[in-house]
Short mmCIF file of N, CA and C in Angstrom, two decimals:
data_model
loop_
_atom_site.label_atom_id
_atom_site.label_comp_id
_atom_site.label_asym_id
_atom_site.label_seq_id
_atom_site.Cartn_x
_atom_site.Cartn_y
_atom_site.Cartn_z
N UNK A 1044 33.44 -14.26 -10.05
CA UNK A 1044 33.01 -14.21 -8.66
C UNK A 1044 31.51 -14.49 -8.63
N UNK A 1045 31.06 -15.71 -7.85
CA UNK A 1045 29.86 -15.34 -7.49
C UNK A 1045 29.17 -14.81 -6.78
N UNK A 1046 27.29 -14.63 -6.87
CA UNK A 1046 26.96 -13.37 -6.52
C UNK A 1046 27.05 -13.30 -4.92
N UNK A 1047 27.20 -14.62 -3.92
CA UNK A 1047 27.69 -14.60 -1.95
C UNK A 1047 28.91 -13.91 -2.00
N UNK A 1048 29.60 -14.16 -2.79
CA UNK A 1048 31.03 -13.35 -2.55
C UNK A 1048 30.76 -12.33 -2.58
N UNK A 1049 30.20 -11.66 -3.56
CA UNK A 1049 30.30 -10.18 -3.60
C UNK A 1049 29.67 -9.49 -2.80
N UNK A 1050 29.27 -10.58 -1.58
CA UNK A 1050 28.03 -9.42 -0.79
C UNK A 1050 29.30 -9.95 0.56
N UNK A 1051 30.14 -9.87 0.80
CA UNK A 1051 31.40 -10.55 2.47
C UNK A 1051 31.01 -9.69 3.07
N UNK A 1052 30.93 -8.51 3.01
CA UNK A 1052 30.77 -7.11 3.38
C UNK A 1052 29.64 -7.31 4.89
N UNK A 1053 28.56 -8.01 4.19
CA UNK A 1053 27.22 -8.59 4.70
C UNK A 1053 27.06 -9.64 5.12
N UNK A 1054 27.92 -10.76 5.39
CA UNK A 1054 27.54 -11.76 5.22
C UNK A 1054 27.27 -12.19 6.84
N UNK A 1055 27.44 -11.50 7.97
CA UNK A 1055 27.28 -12.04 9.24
C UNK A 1055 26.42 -10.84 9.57
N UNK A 1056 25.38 -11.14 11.06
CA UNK A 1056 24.89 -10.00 11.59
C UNK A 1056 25.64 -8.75 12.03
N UNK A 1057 26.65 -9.44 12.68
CA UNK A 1057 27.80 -8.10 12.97
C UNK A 1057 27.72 -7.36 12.15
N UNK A 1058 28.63 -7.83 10.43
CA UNK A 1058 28.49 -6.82 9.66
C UNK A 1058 27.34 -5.91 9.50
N UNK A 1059 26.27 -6.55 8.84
CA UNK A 1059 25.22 -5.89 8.50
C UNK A 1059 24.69 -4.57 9.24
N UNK A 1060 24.61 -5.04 10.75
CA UNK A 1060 24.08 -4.06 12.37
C UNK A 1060 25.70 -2.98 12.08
N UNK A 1061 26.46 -3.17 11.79
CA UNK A 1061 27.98 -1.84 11.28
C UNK A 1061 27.37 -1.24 10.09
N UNK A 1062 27.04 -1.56 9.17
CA UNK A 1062 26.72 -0.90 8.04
C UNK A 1062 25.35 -0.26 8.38
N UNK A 1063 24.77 -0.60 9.08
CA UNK A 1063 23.01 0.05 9.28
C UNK A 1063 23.56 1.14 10.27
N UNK A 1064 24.84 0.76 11.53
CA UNK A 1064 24.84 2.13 12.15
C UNK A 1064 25.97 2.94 11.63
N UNK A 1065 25.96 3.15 10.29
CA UNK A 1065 27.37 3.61 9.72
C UNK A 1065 26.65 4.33 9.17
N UNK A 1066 25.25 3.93 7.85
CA UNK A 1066 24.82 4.85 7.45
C UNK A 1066 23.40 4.91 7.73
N UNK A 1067 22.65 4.97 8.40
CA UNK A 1067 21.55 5.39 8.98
C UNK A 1067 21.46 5.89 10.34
N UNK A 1068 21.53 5.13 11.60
CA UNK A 1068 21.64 6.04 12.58
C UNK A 1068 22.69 4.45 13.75
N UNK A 1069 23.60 5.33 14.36
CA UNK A 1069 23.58 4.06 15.60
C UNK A 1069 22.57 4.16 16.72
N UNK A 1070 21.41 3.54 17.21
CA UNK A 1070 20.82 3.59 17.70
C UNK A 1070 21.01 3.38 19.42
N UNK A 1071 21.83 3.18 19.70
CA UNK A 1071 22.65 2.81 21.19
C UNK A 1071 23.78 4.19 21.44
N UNK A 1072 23.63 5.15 20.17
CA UNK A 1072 24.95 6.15 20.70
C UNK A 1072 24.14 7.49 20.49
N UNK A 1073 23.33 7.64 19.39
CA UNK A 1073 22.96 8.86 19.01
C UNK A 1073 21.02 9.32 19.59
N UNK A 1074 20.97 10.51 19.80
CA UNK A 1074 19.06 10.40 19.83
C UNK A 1074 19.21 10.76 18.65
N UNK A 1075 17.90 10.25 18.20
CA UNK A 1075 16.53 10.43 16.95
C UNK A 1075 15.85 10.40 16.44
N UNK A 1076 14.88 11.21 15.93
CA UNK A 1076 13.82 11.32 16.16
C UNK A 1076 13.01 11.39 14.40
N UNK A 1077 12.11 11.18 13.94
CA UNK A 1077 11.66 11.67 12.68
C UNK A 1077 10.50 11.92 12.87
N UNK A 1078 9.85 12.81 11.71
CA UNK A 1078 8.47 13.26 11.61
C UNK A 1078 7.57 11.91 10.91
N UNK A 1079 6.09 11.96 10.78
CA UNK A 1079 5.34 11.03 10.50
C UNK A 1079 4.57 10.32 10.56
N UNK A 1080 4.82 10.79 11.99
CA UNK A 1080 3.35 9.75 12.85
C UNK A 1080 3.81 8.38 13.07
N UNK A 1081 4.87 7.71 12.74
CA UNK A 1081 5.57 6.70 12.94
C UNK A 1081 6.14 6.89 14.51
N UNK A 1082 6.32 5.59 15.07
CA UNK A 1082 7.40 6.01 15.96
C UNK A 1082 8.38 5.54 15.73
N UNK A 1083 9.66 6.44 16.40
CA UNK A 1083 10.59 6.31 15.72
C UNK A 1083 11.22 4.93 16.05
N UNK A 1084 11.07 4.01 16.95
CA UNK A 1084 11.57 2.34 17.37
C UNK A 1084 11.18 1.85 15.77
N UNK A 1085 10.90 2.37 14.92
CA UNK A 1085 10.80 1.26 13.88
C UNK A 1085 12.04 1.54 13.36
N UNK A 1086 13.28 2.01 13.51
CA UNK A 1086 14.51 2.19 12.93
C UNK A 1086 15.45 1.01 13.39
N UNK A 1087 15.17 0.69 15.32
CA UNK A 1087 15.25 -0.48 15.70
C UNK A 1087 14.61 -2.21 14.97
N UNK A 1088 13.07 -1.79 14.50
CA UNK A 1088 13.14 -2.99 13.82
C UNK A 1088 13.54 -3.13 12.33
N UNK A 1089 13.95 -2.15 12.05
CA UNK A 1089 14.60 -2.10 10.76
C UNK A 1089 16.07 -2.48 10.67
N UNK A 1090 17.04 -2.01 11.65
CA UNK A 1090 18.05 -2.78 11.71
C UNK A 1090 17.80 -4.29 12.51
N UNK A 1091 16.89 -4.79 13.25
CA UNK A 1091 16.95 -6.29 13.38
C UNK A 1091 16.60 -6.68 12.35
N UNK A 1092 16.29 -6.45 11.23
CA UNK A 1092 15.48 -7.16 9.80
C UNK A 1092 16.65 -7.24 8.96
N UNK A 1093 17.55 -6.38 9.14
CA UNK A 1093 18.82 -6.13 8.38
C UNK A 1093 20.09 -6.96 8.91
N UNK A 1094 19.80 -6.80 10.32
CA UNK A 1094 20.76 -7.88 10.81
C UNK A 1094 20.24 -9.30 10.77
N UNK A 1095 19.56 -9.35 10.94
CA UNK A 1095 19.23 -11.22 10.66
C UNK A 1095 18.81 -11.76 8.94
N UNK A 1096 19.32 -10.74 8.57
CA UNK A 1096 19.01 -10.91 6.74
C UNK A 1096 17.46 -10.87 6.11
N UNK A 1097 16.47 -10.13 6.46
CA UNK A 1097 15.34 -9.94 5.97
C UNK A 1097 15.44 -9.04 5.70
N UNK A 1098 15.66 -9.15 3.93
CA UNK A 1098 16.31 -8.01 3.60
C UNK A 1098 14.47 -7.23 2.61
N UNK A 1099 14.02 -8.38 2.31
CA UNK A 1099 12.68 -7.96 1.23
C UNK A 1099 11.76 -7.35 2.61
N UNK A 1100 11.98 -7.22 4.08
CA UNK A 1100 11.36 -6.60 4.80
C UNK A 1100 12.04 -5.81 5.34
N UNK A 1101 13.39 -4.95 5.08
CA UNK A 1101 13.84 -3.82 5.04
C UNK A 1101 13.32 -2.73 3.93
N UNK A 1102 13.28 -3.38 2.72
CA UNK A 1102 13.14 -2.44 1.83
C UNK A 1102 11.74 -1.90 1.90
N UNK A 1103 10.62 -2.69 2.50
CA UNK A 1103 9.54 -2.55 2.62
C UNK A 1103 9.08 -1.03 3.50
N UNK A 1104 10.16 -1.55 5.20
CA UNK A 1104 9.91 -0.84 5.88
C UNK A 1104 10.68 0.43 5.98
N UNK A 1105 11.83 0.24 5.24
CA UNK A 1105 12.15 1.71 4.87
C UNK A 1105 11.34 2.72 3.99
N UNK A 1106 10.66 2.23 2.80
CA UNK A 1106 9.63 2.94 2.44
C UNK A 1106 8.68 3.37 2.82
N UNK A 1107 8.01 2.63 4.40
CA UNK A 1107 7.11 2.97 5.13
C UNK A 1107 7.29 4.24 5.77
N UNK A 1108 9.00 4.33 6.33
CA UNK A 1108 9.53 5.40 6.71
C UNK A 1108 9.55 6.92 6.16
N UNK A 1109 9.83 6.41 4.79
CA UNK A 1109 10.23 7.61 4.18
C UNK A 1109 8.98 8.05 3.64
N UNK A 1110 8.20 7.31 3.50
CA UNK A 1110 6.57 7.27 2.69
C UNK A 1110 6.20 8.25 3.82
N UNK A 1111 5.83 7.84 5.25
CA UNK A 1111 5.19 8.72 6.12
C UNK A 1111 6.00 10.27 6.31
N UNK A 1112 7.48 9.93 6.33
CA UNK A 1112 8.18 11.39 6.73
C UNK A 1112 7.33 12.27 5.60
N UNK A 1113 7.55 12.02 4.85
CA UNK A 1113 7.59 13.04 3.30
C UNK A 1113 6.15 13.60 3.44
N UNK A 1114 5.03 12.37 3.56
CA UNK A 1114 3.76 12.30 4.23
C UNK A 1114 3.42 13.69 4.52
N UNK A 1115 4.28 14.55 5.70
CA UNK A 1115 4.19 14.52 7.37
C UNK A 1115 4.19 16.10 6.95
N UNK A 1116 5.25 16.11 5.65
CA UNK A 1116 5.97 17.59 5.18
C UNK A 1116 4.50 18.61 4.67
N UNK A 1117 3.72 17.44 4.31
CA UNK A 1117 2.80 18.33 3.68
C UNK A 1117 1.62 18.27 4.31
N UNK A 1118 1.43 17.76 5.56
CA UNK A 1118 0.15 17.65 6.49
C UNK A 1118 0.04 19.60 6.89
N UNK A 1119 -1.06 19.80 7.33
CA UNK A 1119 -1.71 21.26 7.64
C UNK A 1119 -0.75 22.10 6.86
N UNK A 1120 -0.87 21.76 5.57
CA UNK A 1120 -0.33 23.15 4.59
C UNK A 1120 -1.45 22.97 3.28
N UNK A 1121 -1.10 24.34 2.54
CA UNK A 1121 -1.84 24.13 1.49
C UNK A 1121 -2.20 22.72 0.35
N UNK A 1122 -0.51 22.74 1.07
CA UNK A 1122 -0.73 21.33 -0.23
C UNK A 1122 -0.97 19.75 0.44
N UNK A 1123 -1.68 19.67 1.57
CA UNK A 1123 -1.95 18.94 2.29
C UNK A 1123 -2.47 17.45 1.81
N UNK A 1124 -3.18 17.54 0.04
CA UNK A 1124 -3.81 16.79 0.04
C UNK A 1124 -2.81 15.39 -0.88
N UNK A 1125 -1.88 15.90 -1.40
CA UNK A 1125 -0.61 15.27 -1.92
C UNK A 1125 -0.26 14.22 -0.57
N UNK A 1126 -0.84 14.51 0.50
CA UNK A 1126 0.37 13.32 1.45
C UNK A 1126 -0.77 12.08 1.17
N UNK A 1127 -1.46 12.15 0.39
CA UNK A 1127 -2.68 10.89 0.22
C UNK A 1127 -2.13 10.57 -1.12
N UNK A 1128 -1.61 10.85 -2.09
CA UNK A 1128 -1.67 10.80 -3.51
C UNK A 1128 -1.01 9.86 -4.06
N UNK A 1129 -0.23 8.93 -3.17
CA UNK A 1129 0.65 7.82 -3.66
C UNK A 1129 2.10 8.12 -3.68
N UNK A 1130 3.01 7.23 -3.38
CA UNK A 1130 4.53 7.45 -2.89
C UNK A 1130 5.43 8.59 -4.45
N UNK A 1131 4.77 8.18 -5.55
CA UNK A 1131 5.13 8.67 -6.70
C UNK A 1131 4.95 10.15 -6.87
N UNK A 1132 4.07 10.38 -6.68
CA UNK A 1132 3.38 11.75 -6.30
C UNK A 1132 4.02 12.37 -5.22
N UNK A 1133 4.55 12.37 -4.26
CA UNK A 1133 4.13 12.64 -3.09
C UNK A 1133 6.12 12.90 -3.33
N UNK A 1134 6.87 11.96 -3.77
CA UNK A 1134 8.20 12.10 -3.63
C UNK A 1134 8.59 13.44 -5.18
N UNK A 1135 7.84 13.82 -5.97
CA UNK A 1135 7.75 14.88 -7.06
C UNK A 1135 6.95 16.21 -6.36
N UNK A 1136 6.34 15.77 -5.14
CA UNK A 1136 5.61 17.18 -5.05
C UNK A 1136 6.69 17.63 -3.95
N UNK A 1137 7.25 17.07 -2.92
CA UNK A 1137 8.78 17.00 -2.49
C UNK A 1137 9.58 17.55 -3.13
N UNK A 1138 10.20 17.15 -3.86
CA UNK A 1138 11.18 17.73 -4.74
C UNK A 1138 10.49 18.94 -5.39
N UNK A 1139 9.81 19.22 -5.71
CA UNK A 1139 9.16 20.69 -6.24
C UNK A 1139 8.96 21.93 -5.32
N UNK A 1140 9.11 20.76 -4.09
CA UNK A 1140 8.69 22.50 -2.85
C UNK A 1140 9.83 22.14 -2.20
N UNK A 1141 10.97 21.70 -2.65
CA UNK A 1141 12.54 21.95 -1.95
C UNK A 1141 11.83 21.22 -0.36
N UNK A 1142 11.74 19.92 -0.50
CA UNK A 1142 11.71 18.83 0.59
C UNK A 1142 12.70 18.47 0.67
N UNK A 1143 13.69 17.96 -0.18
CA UNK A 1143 14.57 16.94 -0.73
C UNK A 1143 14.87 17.17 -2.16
N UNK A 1144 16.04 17.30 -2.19
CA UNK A 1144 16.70 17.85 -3.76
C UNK A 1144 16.86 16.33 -4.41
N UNK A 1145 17.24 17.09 -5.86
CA UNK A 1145 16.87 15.88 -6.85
C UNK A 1145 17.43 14.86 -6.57
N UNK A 1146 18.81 14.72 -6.64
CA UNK A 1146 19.07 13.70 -6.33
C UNK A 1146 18.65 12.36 -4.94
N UNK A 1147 18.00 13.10 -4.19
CA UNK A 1147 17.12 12.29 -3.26
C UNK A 1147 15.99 11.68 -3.69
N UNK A 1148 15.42 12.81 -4.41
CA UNK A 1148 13.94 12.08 -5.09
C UNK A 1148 14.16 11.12 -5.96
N UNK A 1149 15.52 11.01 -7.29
CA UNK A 1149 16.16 10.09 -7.51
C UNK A 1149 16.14 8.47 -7.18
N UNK A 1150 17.01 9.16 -5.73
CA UNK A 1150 17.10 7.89 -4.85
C UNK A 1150 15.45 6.89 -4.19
N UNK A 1151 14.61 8.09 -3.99
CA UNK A 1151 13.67 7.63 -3.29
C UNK A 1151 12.44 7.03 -4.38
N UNK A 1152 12.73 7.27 -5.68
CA UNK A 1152 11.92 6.78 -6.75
C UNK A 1152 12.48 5.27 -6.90
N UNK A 1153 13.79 4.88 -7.29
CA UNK A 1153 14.56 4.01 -7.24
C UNK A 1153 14.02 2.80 -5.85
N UNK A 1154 13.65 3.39 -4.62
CA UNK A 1154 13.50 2.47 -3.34
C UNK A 1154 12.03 2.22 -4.03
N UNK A 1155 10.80 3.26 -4.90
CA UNK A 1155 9.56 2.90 -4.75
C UNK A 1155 9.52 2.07 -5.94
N UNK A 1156 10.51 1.48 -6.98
CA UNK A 1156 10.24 0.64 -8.33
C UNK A 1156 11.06 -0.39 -7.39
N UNK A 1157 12.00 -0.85 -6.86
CA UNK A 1157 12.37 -1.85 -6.17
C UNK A 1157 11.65 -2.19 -5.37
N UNK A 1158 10.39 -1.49 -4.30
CA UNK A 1158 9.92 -1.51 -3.54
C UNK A 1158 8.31 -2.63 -4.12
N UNK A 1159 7.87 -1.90 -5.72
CA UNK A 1159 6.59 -2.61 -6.26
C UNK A 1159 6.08 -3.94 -6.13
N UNK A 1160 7.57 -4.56 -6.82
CA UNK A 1160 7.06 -5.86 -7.35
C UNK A 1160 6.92 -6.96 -6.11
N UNK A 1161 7.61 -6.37 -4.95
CA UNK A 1161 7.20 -6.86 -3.88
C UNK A 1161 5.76 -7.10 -3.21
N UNK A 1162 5.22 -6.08 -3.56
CA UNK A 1162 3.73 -5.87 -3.17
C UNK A 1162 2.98 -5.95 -3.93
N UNK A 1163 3.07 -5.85 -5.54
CA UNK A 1163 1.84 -5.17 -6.29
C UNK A 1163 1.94 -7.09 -7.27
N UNK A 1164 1.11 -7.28 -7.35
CA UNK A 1164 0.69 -8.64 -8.05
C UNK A 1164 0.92 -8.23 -9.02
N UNK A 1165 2.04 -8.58 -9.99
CA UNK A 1165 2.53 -8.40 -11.44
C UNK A 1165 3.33 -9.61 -11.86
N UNK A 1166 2.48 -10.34 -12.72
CA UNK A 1166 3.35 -11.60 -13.48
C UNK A 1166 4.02 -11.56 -14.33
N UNK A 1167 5.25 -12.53 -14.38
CA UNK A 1167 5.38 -12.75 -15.79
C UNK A 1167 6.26 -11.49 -16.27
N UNK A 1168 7.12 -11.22 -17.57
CA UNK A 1168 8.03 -10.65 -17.79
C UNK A 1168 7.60 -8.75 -17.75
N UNK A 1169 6.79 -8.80 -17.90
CA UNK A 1169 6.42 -7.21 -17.93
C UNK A 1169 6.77 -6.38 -17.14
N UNK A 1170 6.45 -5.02 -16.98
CA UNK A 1170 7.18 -3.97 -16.98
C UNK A 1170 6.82 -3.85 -15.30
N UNK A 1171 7.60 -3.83 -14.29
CA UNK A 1171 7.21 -3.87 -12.68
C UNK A 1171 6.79 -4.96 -12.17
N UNK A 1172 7.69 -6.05 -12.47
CA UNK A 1172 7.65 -7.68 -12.25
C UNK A 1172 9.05 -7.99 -11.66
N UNK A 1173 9.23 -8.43 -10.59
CA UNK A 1173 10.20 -9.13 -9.89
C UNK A 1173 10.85 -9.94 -11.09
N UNK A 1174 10.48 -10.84 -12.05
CA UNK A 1174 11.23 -11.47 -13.21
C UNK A 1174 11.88 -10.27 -13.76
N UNK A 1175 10.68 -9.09 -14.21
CA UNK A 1175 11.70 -7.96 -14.79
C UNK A 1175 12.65 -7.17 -14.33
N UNK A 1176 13.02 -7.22 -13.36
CA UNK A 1176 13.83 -6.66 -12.39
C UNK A 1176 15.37 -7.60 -11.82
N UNK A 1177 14.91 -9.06 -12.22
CA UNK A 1177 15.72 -9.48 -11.94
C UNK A 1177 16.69 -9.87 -13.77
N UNK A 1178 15.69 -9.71 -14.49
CA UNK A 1178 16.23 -9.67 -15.98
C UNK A 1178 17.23 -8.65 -16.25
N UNK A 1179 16.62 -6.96 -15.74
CA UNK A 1179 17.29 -6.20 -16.13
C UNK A 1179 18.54 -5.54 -15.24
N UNK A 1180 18.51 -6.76 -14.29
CA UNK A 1180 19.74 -5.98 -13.28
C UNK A 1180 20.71 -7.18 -13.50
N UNK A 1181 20.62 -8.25 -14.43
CA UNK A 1181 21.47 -9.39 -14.75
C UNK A 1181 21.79 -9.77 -13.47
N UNK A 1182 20.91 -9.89 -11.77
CA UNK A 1182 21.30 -10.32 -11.26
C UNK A 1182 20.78 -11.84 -11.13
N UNK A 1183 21.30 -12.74 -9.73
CA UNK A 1183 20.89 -14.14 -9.44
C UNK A 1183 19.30 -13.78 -8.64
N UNK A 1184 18.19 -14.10 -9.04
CA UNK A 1184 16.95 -14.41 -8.50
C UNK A 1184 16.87 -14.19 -7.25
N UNK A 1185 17.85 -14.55 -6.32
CA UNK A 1185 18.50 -15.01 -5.05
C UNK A 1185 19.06 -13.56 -4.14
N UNK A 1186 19.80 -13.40 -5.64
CA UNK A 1186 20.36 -11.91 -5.43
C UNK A 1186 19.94 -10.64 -4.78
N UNK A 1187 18.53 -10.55 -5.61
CA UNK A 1187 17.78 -9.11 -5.63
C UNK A 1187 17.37 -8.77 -4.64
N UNK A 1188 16.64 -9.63 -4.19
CA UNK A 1188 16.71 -9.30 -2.35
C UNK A 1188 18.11 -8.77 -1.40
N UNK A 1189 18.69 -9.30 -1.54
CA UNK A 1189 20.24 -8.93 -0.82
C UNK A 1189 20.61 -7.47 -0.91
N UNK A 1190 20.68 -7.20 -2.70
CA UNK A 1190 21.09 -6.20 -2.71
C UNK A 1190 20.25 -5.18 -2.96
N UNK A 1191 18.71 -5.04 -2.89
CA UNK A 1191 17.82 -4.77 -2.61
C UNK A 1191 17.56 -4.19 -0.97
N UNK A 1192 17.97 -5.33 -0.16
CA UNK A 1192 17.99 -4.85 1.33
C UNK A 1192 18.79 -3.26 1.36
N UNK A 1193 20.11 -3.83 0.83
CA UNK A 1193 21.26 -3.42 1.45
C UNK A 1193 21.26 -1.97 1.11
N UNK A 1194 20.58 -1.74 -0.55
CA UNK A 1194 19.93 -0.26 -1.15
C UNK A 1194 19.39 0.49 -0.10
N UNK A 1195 18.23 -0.15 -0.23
CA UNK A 1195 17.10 0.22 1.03
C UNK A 1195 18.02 1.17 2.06
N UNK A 1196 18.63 0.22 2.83
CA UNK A 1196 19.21 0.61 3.55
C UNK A 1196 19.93 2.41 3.62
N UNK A 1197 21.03 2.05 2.34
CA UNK A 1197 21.48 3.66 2.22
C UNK A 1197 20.47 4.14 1.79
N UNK A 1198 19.54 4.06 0.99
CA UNK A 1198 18.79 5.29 0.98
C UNK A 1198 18.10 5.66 1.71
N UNK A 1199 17.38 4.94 3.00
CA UNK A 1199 16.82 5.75 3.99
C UNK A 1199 18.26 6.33 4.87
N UNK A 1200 19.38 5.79 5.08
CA UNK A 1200 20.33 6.65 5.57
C UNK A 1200 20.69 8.00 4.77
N UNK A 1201 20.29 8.14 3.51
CA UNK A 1201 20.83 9.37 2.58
C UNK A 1201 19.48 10.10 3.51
N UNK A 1202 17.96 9.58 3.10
CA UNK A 1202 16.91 10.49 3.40
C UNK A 1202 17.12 11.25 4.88
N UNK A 1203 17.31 10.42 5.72
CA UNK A 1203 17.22 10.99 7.39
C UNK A 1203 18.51 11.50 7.54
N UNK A 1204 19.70 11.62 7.02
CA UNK A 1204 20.56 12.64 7.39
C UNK A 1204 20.29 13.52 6.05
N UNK A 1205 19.53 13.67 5.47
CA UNK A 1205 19.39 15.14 4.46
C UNK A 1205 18.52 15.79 5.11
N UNK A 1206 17.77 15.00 5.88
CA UNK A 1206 16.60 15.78 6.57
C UNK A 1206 16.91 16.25 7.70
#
């Protein structure tokens, strides 16, 4: 099978806009709201990015999401100064003060190494390189984005209904 087939699931906007309100929120049936300083209409442009297949700007902006919620947990508390400390930090100091149990932080470490090589200028085969990522997931070049989006996706749906 090749790697279009295995994504049918996805392959029209319909689908995609069913799977975003299946596991993240339907935005036309349910209210909701998140912490962050975000507003919350970016869930709206997160499923148009998902439905029209921009999928390397889902994964982006779901991290933006979850980056600020988590953010948000530790604003006017002692440990206030962690919501500055970088997504790595910040998703371990979470999980240490029962934000989000392990297996979320898991998940949400997983969105911030898929999330890197997008942003962070890294060439060439080394360790947090889009080549390395696409080496070690034996997927198509083509691929990683797709199923990259589609990650993204459930895991900000795991984060905002755990929360």
């Amino acid at each position: 099978m090749n790697w279009v087939e295995k994504y049918r699931d996805f392959d029209s906007p319909r689908k995609r806009v069913s799977y975003f309100r299946s596991h993240v929120v339907n935005l036309h049936r349910e209210s909701w709201a998140f912490s962050g300083g975000i507003d919350p209409a970016i869930l709206a442009e997160i499923e148009e990015s998902f439905k029209h297949g921009n999928f390397v700007a889902c994964v982006l902006l779901c991290q933006l999401v979850v980056e600020h919620s988590l953010a948000h947990s530790f604003v006017l508390t002692e440990q206030e100064a962690i919501a500055t400390k970088g997504f790595a930090k910040l998703i371990a100091a979470a999980a240490e003060h029962s934000v989000i149990d392990s297996d979320l932080a898991d998940q949400l470490t997983s969105l911030r190494k898929m999330r890197n090589p997008y942003v962070h200028p890294k060439f060439g085969e080394g360790s947090g390189t889009y080549i390395r990522r696409v080496l070690d997931t034996k997927m198509d070049y083509n691929e990683l984005p797709v199923a990259d989006g589609i990650e993204a996706i459930r895991i900000l749906g795991n984060f905002i209904n755990q929360r």
